[in-house]
Amino acid sequence: MKSLLSIFTTSILIITTINFNNNIKTTPPKIIDAYILAYDSMYSQSDNLKIDYIILDMESHFFSDTSYEDRQKMINHFNKYDKTIINSSLFNLKEIGLADNFGNIKINGELFMLDCIDYNSYDNNLVIKAIIYKSPISAKFYTIKLSIQNNEWVLKYINLDSVA
């Protein structure tokens, strides 16, 4: 009977240990945090004192896996700059009269857009091609590299590729 009780106790301890170890999984950082870091690093590189509006394009397909709360998190993050924050694509800016038919933004603001994203799961690097847009002849093109360290997105580098 003692051996049966010992086997039972040992089995319970092993099962509990296995379940406990399986529950300690870390969750990867959210993609919205990478986008916030990318847009924020672009903002810090631009001549942002002259603008009144920050326009965040969160309507592209890159944001299809983000929730309303995620997008609100980004808007709340940019509120710290004391600028009016707008969530809109260039198409919608045209529709509501804040951009003309040629693509010139009519208000004193900059449109932050994602152009291309490449994720390398081997080294947990995310390379983002992004644009700060004012008009077809006034845009800045950036390459931003992020990586995951300690379960958070970290900026590796930001490079201004070209200016139109």
PDB file of N, CA, C and O in Angstrom, residues 3 9 14 24 27 43 46 59 82 90 99-100 106 129 140 152-154 159 161:
ATOM      1  N   SER A   3       3.863   1.575  -1.239  1.00  0.00           N
ATOM      2  CA  SER A   3       4.455   1.775  -2.558  1.00  0.00           C
ATOM      3  C   SER A   3       3.430   2.355  -3.536  1.00  0.00           C
ATOM      4  O   SER A   3       3.765   3.178  -4.382  1.00  0.00           O
ATOM      5  N   THR A   9       1.697   9.676  -5.334  1.00  0.00           N
ATOM      6  CA  THR A   9       2.225  10.995  -4.955  1.00  0.00           C
ATOM      7  C   THR A   9       3.256  11.468  -5.972  1.00  0.00           C
ATOM      8  O   THR A   9       3.250  12.628  -6.403  1.00  0.00           O
ATOM      9  N   ILE A  14       4.855  14.943 -10.620  1.00  0.00           N
ATOM     10  CA  ILE A  14       5.365  15.034 -11.994  1.00  0.00           C
ATOM     11  C   ILE A  14       4.362  15.753 -12.891  1.00  0.00           C
ATOM     12  O   ILE A  14       4.730  16.651 -13.654  1.00  0.00           O
ATOM     13  N   ILE A  24       4.401  28.571 -18.185  1.00  0.00           N
ATOM     14  CA  ILE A  24       5.328  29.683 -18.061  1.00  0.00           C
ATOM     15  C   ILE A  24       5.770  30.171 -19.443  1.00  0.00           C
ATOM     16  O   ILE A  24       6.783  30.783 -19.580  1.00  0.00           O
ATOM     17  N   THR A  27       4.809  35.217 -24.176  1.00  0.00           N
ATOM     18  CA  THR A  27       4.087  35.579 -25.381  1.00  0.00           C
ATOM     19  C   THR A  27       4.925  36.572 -26.170  1.00  0.00           C
ATOM     20  O   THR A  27       5.596  37.428 -25.584  1.00  0.00           O
ATOM     21  N   TYR A  43       9.081  59.788 -36.560  1.00  0.00           N
ATOM     22  CA  TYR A  43       8.677  61.101 -36.069  1.00  0.00           C
ATOM     23  C   TYR A  43       9.860  61.828 -35.437  1.00  0.00           C
ATOM     24  O   TYR A  43      10.051  63.021 -35.656  1.00  0.00           O
ATOM     25  N   SER A  46      12.056  63.426 -38.092  1.00  0.00           N
ATOM     26  CA  SER A  46      11.513  64.459 -38.981  1.00  0.00           C
ATOM     27  C   SER A  46      11.548  65.828 -38.318  1.00  0.00           C
ATOM     28  O   SER A  46      11.803  65.959 -37.128  1.00  0.00           O
ATOM     29  N   GLU A  59      -5.036  52.188 -41.832  1.00  0.00           N
ATOM     30  CA  GLU A  59      -6.086  51.562 -42.625  1.00  0.00           C
ATOM     31  C   GLU A  59      -5.532  50.605 -43.671  1.00  0.00           C
ATOM     32  O   GLU A  59      -6.296  49.960 -44.375  1.00  0.00           O
ATOM     33  N   ASP A  82       1.417  66.573 -28.378  1.00  0.00           N
ATOM     34  CA  ASP A  82       0.538  67.753 -28.418  1.00  0.00           C
ATOM     35  C   ASP A  82       0.227  68.210 -29.838  1.00  0.00           C
ATOM     36  O   ASP A  82       0.244  69.404 -30.142  1.00  0.00           O
ATOM     37  N   LEU A  90      -4.308  58.137 -47.381  1.00  0.00           N
ATOM     38  CA  LEU A  90      -4.318  59.235 -48.338  1.00  0.00           C
ATOM     39  C   LEU A  90      -5.633  59.255 -49.114  1.00  0.00           C
ATOM     40  O   LEU A  90      -6.210  60.316 -49.358  1.00  0.00           O
ATOM     41  N   ALA A  99      -7.003  66.408 -48.595  1.00  0.00           N
ATOM     42  CA  ALA A  99      -5.964  66.281 -49.620  1.00  0.00           C
ATOM     43  C   ALA A  99      -6.627  66.529 -50.973  1.00  0.00           C
ATOM     44  O   ALA A  99      -7.799  66.208 -51.164  1.00  0.00           O
ATOM     45  N   ASP A 100      -5.865  67.123 -51.896  1.00  0.00           N
ATOM     46  CA  ASP A 100      -6.438  67.392 -53.211  1.00  0.00           C
ATOM     47  C   ASP A 100      -6.322  66.170 -54.119  1.00  0.00           C
ATOM     48  O   ASP A 100      -5.761  65.142 -53.739  1.00  0.00           O
ATOM     49  N   LYS A 106      -3.674  69.057 -47.673  1.00  0.00           N
ATOM     50  CA  LYS A 106      -4.079  70.456 -47.539  1.00  0.00           C
ATOM     51  C   LYS A 106      -3.851  71.024 -46.139  1.00  0.00           C
ATOM     52  O   LYS A 106      -3.850  72.231 -45.975  1.00  0.00           O
ATOM     53  N   LYS A 129       9.832  49.126 -44.319  1.00  0.00           N
ATOM     54  CA  LYS A 129       9.995  50.258 -45.233  1.00  0.00           C
ATOM     55  C   LYS A 129       8.780  51.146 -44.995  1.00  0.00           C
ATOM     56  O   LYS A 129       7.641  50.675 -45.054  1.00  0.00           O
ATOM     57  N   LYS A 140       9.580  61.354 -47.396  1.00  0.00           N
ATOM     58  CA  LYS A 140      10.822  60.784 -46.881  1.00  0.00           C
ATOM     59  C   LYS A 140      10.625  59.280 -46.766  1.00  0.00           C
ATOM     60  O   LYS A 140       9.626  58.818 -46.215  1.00  0.00           O
ATOM     61  N   GLU A 152      10.425  42.222 -26.040  1.00  0.00           N
ATOM     62  CA  GLU A 152       9.988  43.551 -26.457  1.00  0.00           C
ATOM     63  C   GLU A 152      10.635  43.902 -27.788  1.00  0.00           C
ATOM     64  O   GLU A 152      11.736  43.453 -28.099  1.00  0.00           O
ATOM     65  N   TRP A 153       9.969  44.752 -28.569  1.00  0.00           N
ATOM     66  CA  TRP A 153      10.540  45.260 -29.805  1.00  0.00           C
ATOM     67  C   TRP A 153      11.570  46.322 -29.458  1.00  0.00           C
ATOM     68  O   TRP A 153      11.322  47.198 -28.649  1.00  0.00           O
ATOM     69  N   VAL A 154      12.721  46.236 -30.099  1.00  0.00           N
ATOM     70  CA  VAL A 154      13.812  47.180 -29.879  1.00  0.00           C
ATOM     71  C   VAL A 154      14.272  47.698 -31.238  1.00  0.00           C
ATOM     72  O   VAL A 154      14.407  46.933 -32.199  1.00  0.00           O
ATOM     73  N   ASN A 159      17.102  54.322 -41.015  1.00  0.00           N
ATOM     74  CA  ASN A 159      17.879  54.933 -42.066  1.00  0.00           C
ATOM     75  C   ASN A 159      16.968  55.719 -42.992  1.00  0.00           C
ATOM     76  O   ASN A 159      15.968  55.186 -43.472  1.00  0.00           O
ATOM     77  N   ASP A 161      16.364  56.687 -46.354  1.00  0.00           N
ATOM     78  CA  ASP A 161      16.832  56.185 -47.641  1.00  0.00           C
ATOM     79  C   ASP A 161      16.888  57.271 -48.707  1.00  0.00           C
ATOM     80  O   ASP A 161      17.850  57.388 -49.442  1.00  0.00           O
TER      81      ASP A 161
END
